[in-house]
Amino acid sequence: MTTDGPALPDAEYVLPLRWTDDRDLPDLAAYLDRLVGWLPVTVVDGSDDGRFAAHARAFPAAVRHVRPDPHPGRNGKVAGVVTGLRLARADRVVLADDDVRYDLPTLAAVLDRLADADVVRPQNVFDPLPWHARWDTARSLVNRAAGGDYPGTIALRRPALGPEGYDGDVLFENLELLRTARARGGVVRRADDLYVPRRPPTTAHFLGQRPRQAYDSLAQPGRYAAELAVLPAVVLAARRHPRVLLALAGAACALAEVGRRRAGGAARFPASADLLAPAWLLERGVCAWLALVLRATGGAPYGGSRLPRAATPLHELRTRAGSGPGRHAAPAATDGPAPGRPAPAPRHALETA
């Protein structure tokens, strides 16, 4: 830390946290020690009392460490995000999961993109890269080719969600946040060329995420229909034309390579992740059917409860926003800039989910 004040005093970093295991506490505390030299930091900590106290001792004194305020819904992360935004002292805010690791140039760059946007979503890259992170990288590459990945961090202008925040009773809270901002007339921009490292989960956590991530697709019917079709297509090809399986695998690898090469990604993602795209798509095809079972039996398990809804349809959020207060008045029919803003980036860089 320097004595000249933070490099980005007109922004704030908000980290929602709820841990049941403190094995990564030294790494997180070291990261926060760097962060507070760049901008103010707020950690909204929903961990149990013992861990909350341990975190308070480990975090730098300059970190504002608080409990989440009550917020409707069963997704506790949303309460942390909404609390952090309510407490933020700056208009520009970076929201990030506990496994995200910005450096100063990337942090400054993602905040600069808010000059003509209300929300910016960069691209996460795993560092280090154990086998399961390489497998999950295949998912990111396919997503990049098909319309954009969903990272564990975004930058936004604090009023983008309005005073009530966003729905805390959905599983895919990341998508819910983005849709809420769009529904209020905000510009949501992808930043596929801004790469933010994140720590990979444990192998056990990775395995536990498989059904939950497939359940998220229920919020995107077109994508979900395609995922449901994967398993029948593979079974049919295996029975009638086994050689077609090679063609399908090759197409999956090619799709992943398109995502890898987008926006300079070839320098950031290993080519070996392309080869895992067929396996990841098969996994998603199986888990997509499992998601139907979960939906029929009460929803996806999360935080000790079940969440039936993945996210709210955009048209429904627009209807709600049209009758509610907020900086963005009635939602625009297209993704145009807020009044007084410069023209946004080309349409391919705007959020379409």
mmCIF file of C-alpha atoms in Angstrom:
data_model
loop_
_atom_site.group_PDB
_atom_site.id
_atom_site.type_symbol
_atom_site.label_atom_id
_atom_site.label_comp_id
_atom_site.label_asym_id
_atom_site.label_seq_id
_atom_site.Cartn_x
_atom_site.Cartn_y
_atom_site.Cartn_z
ATOM 1 C CA MET A 1 0.000 0.000 0.000
ATOM 2 C CA THR A 2 1.113 3.551 -0.688
ATOM 3 C CA THR A 3 0.478 6.697 1.316
ATOM 4 C CA ASP A 4 -0.843 8.612 -1.720
ATOM 5 C CA GLY A 5 -4.356 7.194 -1.487
ATOM 6 C CA PRO A 6 -6.034 4.604 -3.674
ATOM 7 C CA ALA A 7 -5.476 4.601 -7.441
ATOM 8 C CA LEU A 8 -9.238 4.357 -8.107
ATOM 9 C CA PRO A 9 -10.887 6.449 -5.372
ATOM 10 C CA ASP A 10 -14.032 7.061 -7.458
ATOM 11 C CA ALA A 11 -15.004 3.378 -7.492
ATOM 12 C CA GLU A 12 -15.671 0.637 -4.951
ATOM 13 C CA TYR A 13 -15.153 -3.129 -4.805
ATOM 14 C CA VAL A 14 -17.927 -5.238 -3.256
ATOM 15 C CA LEU A 15 -17.352 -8.880 -2.357
ATOM 16 C CA PRO A 16 -20.305 -10.972 -1.101
ATOM 17 C CA LEU A 17 -19.034 -13.821 1.049
ATOM 18 C CA ARG A 18 -20.520 -16.815 2.812
ATOM 19 C CA TRP A 19 -17.965 -19.449 3.752
ATOM 20 C CA THR A 20 -18.232 -22.765 5.532
ATOM 21 C CA ASP A 21 -14.524 -23.524 4.983
ATOM 22 C CA ASP A 22 -11.684 -21.074 5.602
ATOM 23 C CA ARG A 23 -8.897 -22.953 3.822
ATOM 24 C CA ASP A 24 -8.508 -20.104 1.306
ATOM 25 C CA LEU A 25 -8.578 -17.314 3.888
ATOM 26 C CA PRO A 26 -4.824 -16.452 3.691
ATOM 27 C CA ASP A 27 -5.011 -16.123 -0.096
ATOM 28 C CA LEU A 28 -8.134 -13.960 0.048
ATOM 29 C CA ALA A 29 -6.691 -11.749 2.805
ATOM 30 C CA ALA A 30 -3.523 -11.190 0.754
ATOM 31 C CA TYR A 31 -5.622 -10.252 -2.269
ATOM 32 C CA LEU A 32 -7.718 -7.805 -0.247
ATOM 33 C CA ASP A 33 -4.513 -6.241 1.070
ATOM 34 C CA ARG A 34 -3.583 -5.414 -2.528
ATOM 35 C CA LEU A 35 -7.083 -4.264 -3.417
ATOM 36 C CA VAL A 36 -7.398 -1.663 -0.656
ATOM 37 C CA GLY A 37 -4.376 0.087 -2.137
ATOM 38 C CA TRP A 38 -6.329 0.575 -5.366
ATOM 39 C CA LEU A 39 -9.903 1.371 -4.279
ATOM 40 C CA PRO A 40 -12.259 1.134 -1.273
ATOM 41 C CA VAL A 41 -13.356 -2.438 -0.503
ATOM 42 C CA THR A 42 -16.507 -3.724 1.189
ATOM 43 C CA VAL A 43 -16.903 -7.386 2.135
ATOM 44 C CA VAL A 44 -20.490 -8.391 2.915
ATOM 45 C CA ASP A 45 -20.025 -11.526 4.990
ATOM 46 C CA GLY A 46 -22.865 -13.946 5.682
ATOM 47 C CA SER A 47 -20.634 -16.586 7.296
ATOM 48 C CA ASP A 48 -21.366 -17.951 10.787
ATOM 49 C CA ASP A 49 -20.279 -15.939 13.825
ATOM 50 C CA GLY A 50 -17.015 -17.793 14.377
ATOM 51 C CA ARG A 51 -15.871 -17.413 10.800
ATOM 52 C CA PHE A 52 -17.068 -13.810 10.621
ATOM 53 C CA ALA A 53 -14.811 -13.005 13.581
ATOM 54 C CA ALA A 54 -11.888 -14.904 12.011
ATOM 55 C CA HIS A 55 -12.347 -13.002 8.781
ATOM 56 C CA ALA A 56 -12.419 -9.676 10.621
ATOM 57 C CA ARG A 57 -9.044 -10.537 12.179
ATOM 58 C CA ALA A 58 -7.521 -11.675 8.880
ATOM 59 C CA PHE A 59 -8.743 -8.913 6.580
ATOM 60 C CA PRO A 60 -6.854 -5.594 6.325
ATOM 61 C CA ALA A 61 -8.159 -2.891 8.650
ATOM 62 C CA ALA A 62 -9.093 -0.729 5.647
ATOM 63 C CA VAL A 63 -11.661 -3.285 4.449
ATOM 64 C CA ARG A 64 -15.223 -2.471 5.445
ATOM 65 C CA HIS A 65 -16.488 -5.834 6.761
ATOM 66 C CA VAL A 66 -20.242 -6.028 7.364
ATOM 67 C CA ARG A 67 -23.176 -8.398 7.691
ATOM 68 C CA PRO A 68 -25.760 -8.601 4.873
ATOM 69 C CA ASP A 69 -29.052 -6.823 5.413
ATOM 70 C CA PRO A 70 -32.236 -8.888 5.115
ATOM 71 C CA HIS A 71 -33.445 -9.279 1.537
ATOM 72 C CA PRO A 72 -36.393 -11.286 0.197
ATOM 73 C CA GLY A 73 -35.530 -14.643 -1.293
ATOM 74 C CA ARG A 74 -33.524 -17.788 -0.611
ATOM 75 C CA ASN A 75 -30.387 -16.920 -2.580
ATOM 76 C CA GLY A 76 -28.133 -15.456 0.089
ATOM 77 C CA LYS A 77 -25.638 -14.063 -2.406
ATOM 78 C CA VAL A 78 -28.244 -11.600 -3.642
ATOM 79 C CA ALA A 79 -28.618 -10.173 -0.130
ATOM 80 C CA GLY A 80 -24.849 -9.659 -0.033
ATOM 81 C CA VAL A 81 -24.800 -7.908 -3.397
ATOM 82 C CA VAL A 82 -27.773 -5.657 -2.624
ATOM 83 C CA THR A 83 -26.321 -4.735 0.777
ATOM 84 C CA GLY A 84 -22.965 -3.897 -0.795
ATOM 85 C CA LEU A 85 -24.550 -1.700 -3.449
ATOM 86 C CA ARG A 86 -26.639 0.090 -0.844
ATOM 87 C CA LEU A 87 -23.539 0.850 1.221
ATOM 88 C CA ALA A 88 -21.276 1.768 -1.706
ATOM 89 C CA ARG A 89 -19.931 5.299 -1.608
ATOM 90 C CA ALA A 90 -19.073 5.518 -5.315
ATOM 91 C CA ASP A 91 -21.180 5.417 -8.462
ATOM 92 C CA ARG A 92 -18.976 2.783 -10.111
ATOM 93 C CA VAL A 93 -18.872 -0.587 -8.371
ATOM 94 C CA VAL A 94 -17.074 -3.844 -9.112
ATOM 95 C CA LEU A 95 -18.907 -6.923 -7.829
ATOM 96 C CA ALA A 96 -16.789 -10.051 -7.538
ATOM 97 C CA ASP A 97 -16.951 -13.536 -6.056
ATOM 98 C CA ASP A 98 -14.352 -14.560 -3.498
ATOM 99 C CA ASP A 99 -12.355 -16.540 -6.089
ATOM 100 C CA VAL A 100 -11.809 -13.596 -8.471
ATOM 101 C CA ARG A 101 -8.337 -12.018 -8.619
ATOM 102 C CA TYR A 102 -8.061 -8.685 -10.455
ATOM 103 C CA ASP A 103 -4.843 -6.863 -11.178
ATOM 104 C CA LEU A 104 -4.841 -3.058 -11.268
ATOM 105 C CA PRO A 105 -4.772 -2.567 -15.077
ATOM 106 C CA THR A 106 -7.725 -4.925 -15.613
ATOM 107 C CA LEU A 107 -9.654 -3.366 -12.741
ATOM 108 C CA ALA A 108 -9.135 0.099 -14.211
ATOM 109 C CA ALA A 109 -10.066 -1.144 -17.691
ATOM 110 C CA VAL A 110 -13.366 -2.733 -16.652
ATOM 111 C CA LEU A 111 -14.327 0.441 -14.785
ATOM 112 C CA ASP A 112 -13.431 2.574 -17.811
ATOM 113 C CA ARG A 113 -15.915 0.573 -19.929
ATOM 114 C CA LEU A 114 -18.692 2.024 -17.755
ATOM 115 C CA ALA A 115 -18.237 5.332 -19.585
ATOM 116 C CA ASP A 116 -20.918 4.231 -22.071
ATOM 117 C CA ALA A 117 -22.566 1.331 -20.252
ATOM 118 C CA ASP A 118 -24.429 0.598 -17.047
ATOM 119 C CA VAL A 119 -23.069 -2.929 -16.602
ATOM 120 C CA VAL A 120 -19.898 -4.518 -17.989
ATOM 121 C CA ARG A 121 -19.160 -8.226 -17.822
ATOM 122 C CA PRO A 122 -15.539 -9.278 -18.429
ATOM 123 C CA GLN A 123 -14.243 -12.795 -19.049
ATOM 124 C CA ASN A 124 -12.912 -15.063 -16.294
ATOM 125 C CA VAL A 125 -9.945 -17.373 -16.841
ATOM 126 C CA PHE A 126 -8.940 -20.061 -14.370
ATOM 127 C CA ASP A 127 -5.521 -19.757 -12.725
ATOM 128 C CA PRO A 128 -4.171 -22.298 -11.904
ATOM 129 C CA LEU A 129 -5.638 -24.860 -14.300
ATOM 130 C CA PRO A 130 -6.189 -28.339 -12.781
ATOM 131 C CA TRP A 131 -8.063 -30.925 -14.844
ATOM 132 C CA HIS A 132 -11.535 -29.865 -13.746
ATOM 133 C CA ALA A 133 -10.792 -26.187 -14.441
ATOM 134 C CA ARG A 134 -9.652 -27.177 -17.931
ATOM 135 C CA TRP A 135 -12.953 -29.073 -18.314
ATOM 136 C CA ASP A 136 -14.908 -26.008 -17.185
ATOM 137 C CA THR A 137 -12.858 -23.867 -19.566
ATOM 138 C CA ALA A 138 -14.426 -25.878 -22.393
ATOM 139 C CA ARG A 139 -17.790 -24.580 -21.148
ATOM 140 C CA SER A 140 -16.494 -21.002 -21.268
ATOM 141 C CA LEU A 141 -15.229 -21.436 -24.818
ATOM 142 C CA VAL A 142 -18.541 -22.818 -26.054
ATOM 143 C CA ASN A 143 -20.337 -19.955 -24.308
ATOM 144 C CA ARG A 144 -18.018 -17.384 -25.909
ATOM 145 C CA ALA A 145 -18.787 -18.819 -29.339
ATOM 146 C CA ALA A 146 -22.531 -18.891 -28.653
ATOM 147 C CA GLY A 147 -23.051 -15.421 -27.210
ATOM 148 C CA GLY A 148 -20.856 -14.818 -24.182
ATOM 149 C CA ASP A 149 -19.783 -16.445 -20.928
ATOM 150 C CA TYR A 150 -21.118 -15.542 -17.478
ATOM 151 C CA PRO A 151 -18.250 -14.544 -15.182
ATOM 152 C CA GLY A 152 -17.981 -14.354 -11.416
ATOM 153 C CA THR A 153 -17.519 -10.585 -11.593
ATOM 154 C CA ILE A 154 -19.108 -7.545 -13.203
ATOM 155 C CA ALA A 155 -18.755 -3.773 -13.024
ATOM 156 C CA LEU A 156 -21.855 -1.638 -12.814
ATOM 157 C CA ARG A 157 -23.159 1.800 -12.035
ATOM 158 C CA ARG A 158 -24.757 1.683 -8.618
ATOM 159 C CA PRO A 159 -28.236 2.912 -9.714
ATOM 160 C CA ALA A 160 -28.443 0.301 -12.496
ATOM 161 C CA LEU A 161 -30.635 -2.078 -10.457
ATOM 162 C CA GLY A 162 -32.783 0.506 -8.727
ATOM 163 C CA PRO A 163 -33.420 0.873 -4.993
ATOM 164 C CA GLU A 164 -34.931 -2.606 -4.619
ATOM 165 C CA GLY A 165 -32.019 -4.456 -6.187
ATOM 166 C CA TYR A 166 -32.973 -7.680 -7.913
ATOM 167 C CA ASP A 167 -34.870 -10.896 -7.220
ATOM 168 C CA GLY A 168 -33.315 -13.015 -4.481
ATOM 169 C CA ASP A 169 -35.402 -16.105 -5.161
ATOM 170 C CA VAL A 170 -33.691 -17.369 -8.325
ATOM 171 C CA LEU A 171 -30.759 -19.728 -8.878
ATOM 172 C CA PHE A 172 -29.040 -17.955 -11.795
ATOM 173 C CA GLU A 173 -28.622 -14.692 -9.915
ATOM 174 C CA ASN A 174 -25.937 -13.448 -12.318
ATOM 175 C CA LEU A 175 -28.338 -13.551 -15.256
ATOM 176 C CA GLU A 176 -31.121 -12.097 -13.091
ATOM 177 C CA LEU A 177 -28.930 -9.094 -12.282
ATOM 178 C CA LEU A 178 -28.061 -8.505 -15.943
ATOM 179 C CA ARG A 179 -31.682 -8.806 -17.046
ATOM 180 C CA THR A 180 -32.839 -6.467 -14.286
ATOM 181 C CA ALA A 181 -30.430 -3.789 -15.473
ATOM 182 C CA ARG A 182 -31.576 -4.223 -19.092
ATOM 183 C CA ALA A 183 -35.230 -4.170 -18.080
ATOM 184 C CA ARG A 184 -34.704 -0.739 -16.539
ATOM 185 C CA GLY A 185 -33.263 0.602 -19.801
ATOM 186 C CA GLY A 186 -29.617 0.053 -18.929
ATOM 187 C CA VAL A 187 -26.842 -0.820 -21.390
ATOM 188 C CA VAL A 188 -25.183 -4.144 -20.571
ATOM 189 C CA ARG A 189 -21.932 -4.751 -22.395
ATOM 190 C CA ARG A 190 -19.795 -7.832 -22.795
ATOM 191 C CA ALA A 191 -16.060 -7.286 -22.514
ATOM 192 C CA ASP A 192 -14.757 -10.525 -23.994
ATOM 193 C CA ASP A 193 -11.272 -9.008 -24.315
ATOM 194 C CA LEU A 194 -10.864 -8.250 -20.593
ATOM 195 C CA TYR A 195 -9.554 -11.370 -18.832
ATOM 196 C CA VAL A 196 -9.855 -11.642 -15.051
ATOM 197 C CA PRO A 197 -8.228 -14.611 -13.288
ATOM 198 C CA ARG A 198 -10.206 -16.674 -10.837
ATOM 199 C CA ARG A 199 -9.180 -19.498 -8.539
ATOM 200 C CA PRO A 200 -10.638 -22.898 -9.489
ATOM 201 C CA PRO A 201 -12.954 -24.648 -7.018
ATOM 202 C CA THR A 202 -12.087 -27.889 -5.296
ATOM 203 C CA THR A 203 -12.813 -31.049 -7.257
ATOM 204 C CA ALA A 204 -15.728 -31.878 -4.935
ATOM 205 C CA HIS A 205 -17.259 -28.432 -5.408
ATOM 206 C CA PHE A 206 -16.803 -28.677 -9.169
ATOM 207 C CA LEU A 207 -18.651 -31.992 -9.263
ATOM 208 C CA GLY A 208 -21.460 -30.573 -7.154
ATOM 209 C CA GLN A 209 -21.901 -27.685 -9.591
ATOM 210 C CA ARG A 210 -22.735 -29.923 -12.583
ATOM 211 C CA PRO A 211 -26.520 -30.275 -12.042
ATOM 212 C CA ARG A 212 -26.850 -26.706 -10.760
ATOM 213 C CA GLN A 213 -25.196 -25.167 -13.810
ATOM 214 C CA ALA A 214 -27.456 -27.217 -16.088
ATOM 215 C CA TYR A 215 -30.469 -25.978 -14.106
ATOM 216 C CA ASP A 216 -29.422 -22.405 -14.907
ATOM 217 C CA SER A 217 -30.224 -23.097 -18.558
ATOM 218 C CA LEU A 218 -33.924 -23.299 -17.708
ATOM 219 C CA ALA A 219 -33.790 -19.505 -17.789
ATOM 220 C CA GLN A 220 -32.826 -19.601 -21.495
ATOM 221 C CA PRO A 221 -35.376 -21.803 -23.285
ATOM 222 C CA GLY A 222 -33.632 -21.881 -26.678
ATOM 223 C CA ARG A 223 -30.340 -22.901 -25.149
ATOM 224 C CA TYR A 224 -32.026 -25.414 -22.881
ATOM 225 C CA ALA A 225 -33.832 -27.048 -25.809
ATOM 226 C CA ALA A 226 -30.489 -27.446 -27.572
ATOM 227 C CA GLU A 227 -28.943 -29.003 -24.471
ATOM 228 C CA LEU A 228 -31.833 -31.435 -24.104
ATOM 229 C CA ALA A 229 -31.281 -32.494 -27.716
ATOM 230 C CA VAL A 230 -27.630 -33.435 -27.162
ATOM 231 C CA LEU A 231 -28.200 -36.786 -25.444
ATOM 232 C CA PRO A 232 -30.856 -38.097 -27.877
ATOM 233 C CA ALA A 233 -28.679 -37.029 -30.821
ATOM 234 C CA VAL A 234 -25.656 -38.871 -29.442
ATOM 235 C CA VAL A 235 -27.657 -42.018 -28.658
ATOM 236 C CA LEU A 236 -29.283 -42.002 -32.096
ATOM 237 C CA ALA A 237 -25.946 -41.495 -33.855
ATOM 238 C CA ALA A 238 -24.295 -44.240 -31.813
ATOM 239 C CA ARG A 239 -27.015 -46.716 -32.785
ATOM 240 C CA ARG A 240 -27.395 -45.902 -36.457
ATOM 241 C CA HIS A 241 -24.288 -44.113 -37.702
ATOM 242 C CA PRO A 242 -21.384 -44.415 -35.233
ATOM 243 C CA ARG A 243 -19.090 -42.437 -37.533
ATOM 244 C CA VAL A 244 -21.366 -39.447 -37.097
ATOM 245 C CA LEU A 245 -20.133 -39.283 -33.498
ATOM 246 C CA LEU A 246 -16.713 -38.283 -34.787
ATOM 247 C CA ALA A 247 -18.280 -35.531 -36.864
ATOM 248 C CA LEU A 248 -20.267 -34.295 -33.860
ATOM 249 C CA ALA A 249 -17.147 -34.310 -31.694
ATOM 250 C CA GLY A 250 -15.241 -32.416 -34.358
ATOM 251 C CA ALA A 251 -18.011 -29.818 -34.588
ATOM 252 C CA ALA A 252 -17.915 -29.341 -30.808
ATOM 253 C CA CYS A 253 -14.138 -28.841 -30.881
ATOM 254 C CA ALA A 254 -14.478 -26.363 -33.744
ATOM 255 C CA LEU A 255 -17.139 -24.416 -31.867
ATOM 256 C CA ALA A 256 -14.880 -24.209 -28.818
ATOM 257 C CA GLU A 257 -12.013 -23.006 -30.989
ATOM 258 C CA VAL A 258 -14.202 -20.187 -32.318
ATOM 259 C CA GLY A 259 -14.746 -19.099 -28.724
ATOM 260 C CA ARG A 260 -11.051 -19.489 -27.899
ATOM 261 C CA ARG A 261 -9.993 -17.199 -30.751
ATOM 262 C CA ARG A 262 -12.545 -14.513 -30.019
ATOM 263 C CA ALA A 263 -11.135 -11.219 -28.691
ATOM 264 C CA GLY A 264 -7.568 -12.455 -28.260
ATOM 265 C CA GLY A 265 -8.591 -15.498 -26.259
ATOM 266 C CA ALA A 266 -6.078 -17.797 -27.970
ATOM 267 C CA ALA A 267 -3.370 -16.224 -25.820
ATOM 268 C CA ARG A 268 -5.344 -16.815 -22.619
ATOM 269 C CA PHE A 269 -7.046 -20.204 -23.038
ATOM 270 C CA PRO A 270 -5.190 -23.495 -23.661
ATOM 271 C CA ALA A 271 -5.919 -25.228 -26.965
ATOM 272 C CA SER A 272 -6.317 -28.476 -25.013
ATOM 273 C CA ALA A 273 -9.617 -27.157 -23.630
ATOM 274 C CA ASP A 274 -11.073 -27.453 -27.147
ATOM 275 C CA LEU A 275 -10.611 -31.217 -26.973
ATOM 276 C CA LEU A 276 -12.765 -31.370 -23.855
ATOM 277 C CA ALA A 277 -15.722 -29.603 -25.493
ATOM 278 C CA PRO A 278 -17.368 -32.862 -26.700
ATOM 279 C CA ALA A 279 -17.135 -34.331 -23.193
ATOM 280 C CA TRP A 280 -18.503 -31.164 -21.627
ATOM 281 C CA LEU A 281 -21.419 -31.043 -24.068
ATOM 282 C CA LEU A 282 -22.233 -34.684 -23.322
ATOM 283 C CA GLU A 283 -22.117 -33.934 -19.588
ATOM 284 C CA ARG A 284 -24.429 -30.964 -20.088
ATOM 285 C CA GLY A 285 -26.781 -33.088 -22.194
ATOM 286 C CA VAL A 286 -27.105 -35.607 -19.363
ATOM 287 C CA CYS A 287 -27.458 -32.943 -16.668
ATOM 288 C CA ALA A 288 -30.081 -31.085 -18.711
ATOM 289 C CA TRP A 289 -32.400 -34.070 -18.284
ATOM 290 C CA LEU A 290 -31.488 -34.259 -14.610
ATOM 291 C CA ALA A 291 -32.534 -30.607 -14.344
ATOM 292 C CA LEU A 292 -36.018 -31.634 -15.470
ATOM 293 C CA VAL A 293 -36.175 -34.094 -12.595
ATOM 294 C CA LEU A 294 -35.018 -31.431 -10.151
ATOM 295 C CA ARG A 295 -37.603 -28.996 -11.483
ATOM 296 C CA ALA A 296 -40.370 -31.552 -11.072
ATOM 297 C CA THR A 297 -39.312 -32.320 -7.499
ATOM 298 C CA GLY A 298 -39.130 -28.775 -6.147
ATOM 299 C CA GLY A 299 -36.122 -27.123 -7.753
ATOM 300 C CA ALA A 300 -32.333 -27.103 -7.529
ATOM 301 C CA PRO A 301 -30.708 -27.434 -4.092
ATOM 302 C CA TYR A 302 -28.934 -24.253 -3.011
ATOM 303 C CA GLY A 303 -27.850 -23.062 0.415
ATOM 304 C CA GLY A 304 -29.945 -25.604 2.276
ATOM 305 C CA SER A 305 -33.164 -24.896 0.342
ATOM 306 C CA ARG A 306 -34.647 -25.544 -3.104
ATOM 307 C CA LEU A 307 -34.939 -22.881 -5.794
ATOM 308 C CA PRO A 308 -37.552 -23.693 -8.464
ATOM 309 C CA ARG A 309 -36.818 -20.684 -10.688
ATOM 310 C CA ALA A 310 -33.563 -20.212 -12.586
ATOM 311 C CA ALA A 311 -34.262 -16.571 -13.508
ATOM 312 C CA THR A 312 -37.121 -14.225 -14.374
ATOM 313 C CA PRO A 313 -38.019 -13.752 -18.076
ATOM 314 C CA LEU A 314 -36.864 -10.398 -19.415
ATOM 315 C CA HIS A 315 -40.344 -9.384 -20.587
ATOM 316 C CA GLU A 316 -41.668 -9.876 -17.051
ATOM 317 C CA LEU A 317 -38.894 -7.739 -15.576
ATOM 318 C CA ARG A 318 -39.611 -5.052 -18.152
ATOM 319 C CA THR A 319 -43.266 -5.060 -17.157
ATOM 320 C CA ARG A 320 -42.303 -4.606 -13.514
ATOM 321 C CA ALA A 321 -39.772 -1.878 -14.301
ATOM 322 C CA GLY A 322 -42.281 0.024 -16.418
ATOM 323 C CA SER A 323 -44.445 0.708 -13.363
ATOM 324 C CA GLY A 324 -41.663 1.273 -10.821
ATOM 325 C CA PRO A 325 -39.365 4.192 -9.930
ATOM 326 C CA GLY A 326 -35.710 4.370 -10.861
ATOM 327 C CA ARG A 327 -33.017 6.406 -12.585
ATOM 328 C CA HIS A 328 -33.802 4.586 -15.831
ATOM 329 C CA ALA A 329 -37.434 5.432 -16.430
ATOM 330 C CA ALA A 330 -39.447 3.276 -18.804
ATOM 331 C CA PRO A 331 -37.306 0.560 -20.378
ATOM 332 C CA ALA A 332 -36.172 1.253 -23.903
ATOM 333 C CA ALA A 333 -37.364 -0.944 -26.734
ATOM 334 C CA THR A 334 -33.750 -1.492 -27.777
ATOM 335 C CA ASP A 335 -30.425 -1.543 -25.983
ATOM 336 C CA GLY A 336 -29.689 2.147 -26.495
ATOM 337 C CA PRO A 337 -27.633 4.326 -24.172
ATOM 338 C CA ALA A 338 -29.070 6.137 -21.193
ATOM 339 C CA PRO A 339 -29.868 9.826 -21.810
ATOM 340 C CA GLY A 340 -26.729 11.907 -22.168
ATOM 341 C CA ARG A 341 -24.507 8.860 -22.719
ATOM 342 C CA PRO A 342 -22.277 8.305 -25.765
ATOM 343 C CA ALA A 343 -23.419 5.700 -28.282
ATOM 344 C CA PRO A 344 -22.813 2.162 -27.034
ATOM 345 C CA ALA A 345 -20.455 -0.414 -28.469
ATOM 346 C CA PRO A 346 -21.448 -2.351 -31.593
ATOM 347 C CA ARG A 347 -24.449 -4.586 -31.042
ATOM 348 C CA HIS A 348 -22.405 -7.782 -30.903
ATOM 349 C CA ALA A 349 -20.875 -6.554 -27.658
ATOM 350 C CA LEU A 350 -24.197 -5.950 -25.927
ATOM 351 C CA GLU A 351 -25.939 -8.374 -23.610
ATOM 352 C CA THR A 352 -28.757 -10.225 -25.358
ATOM 353 C CA ALA A 353 -29.861 -12.781 -22.758
#
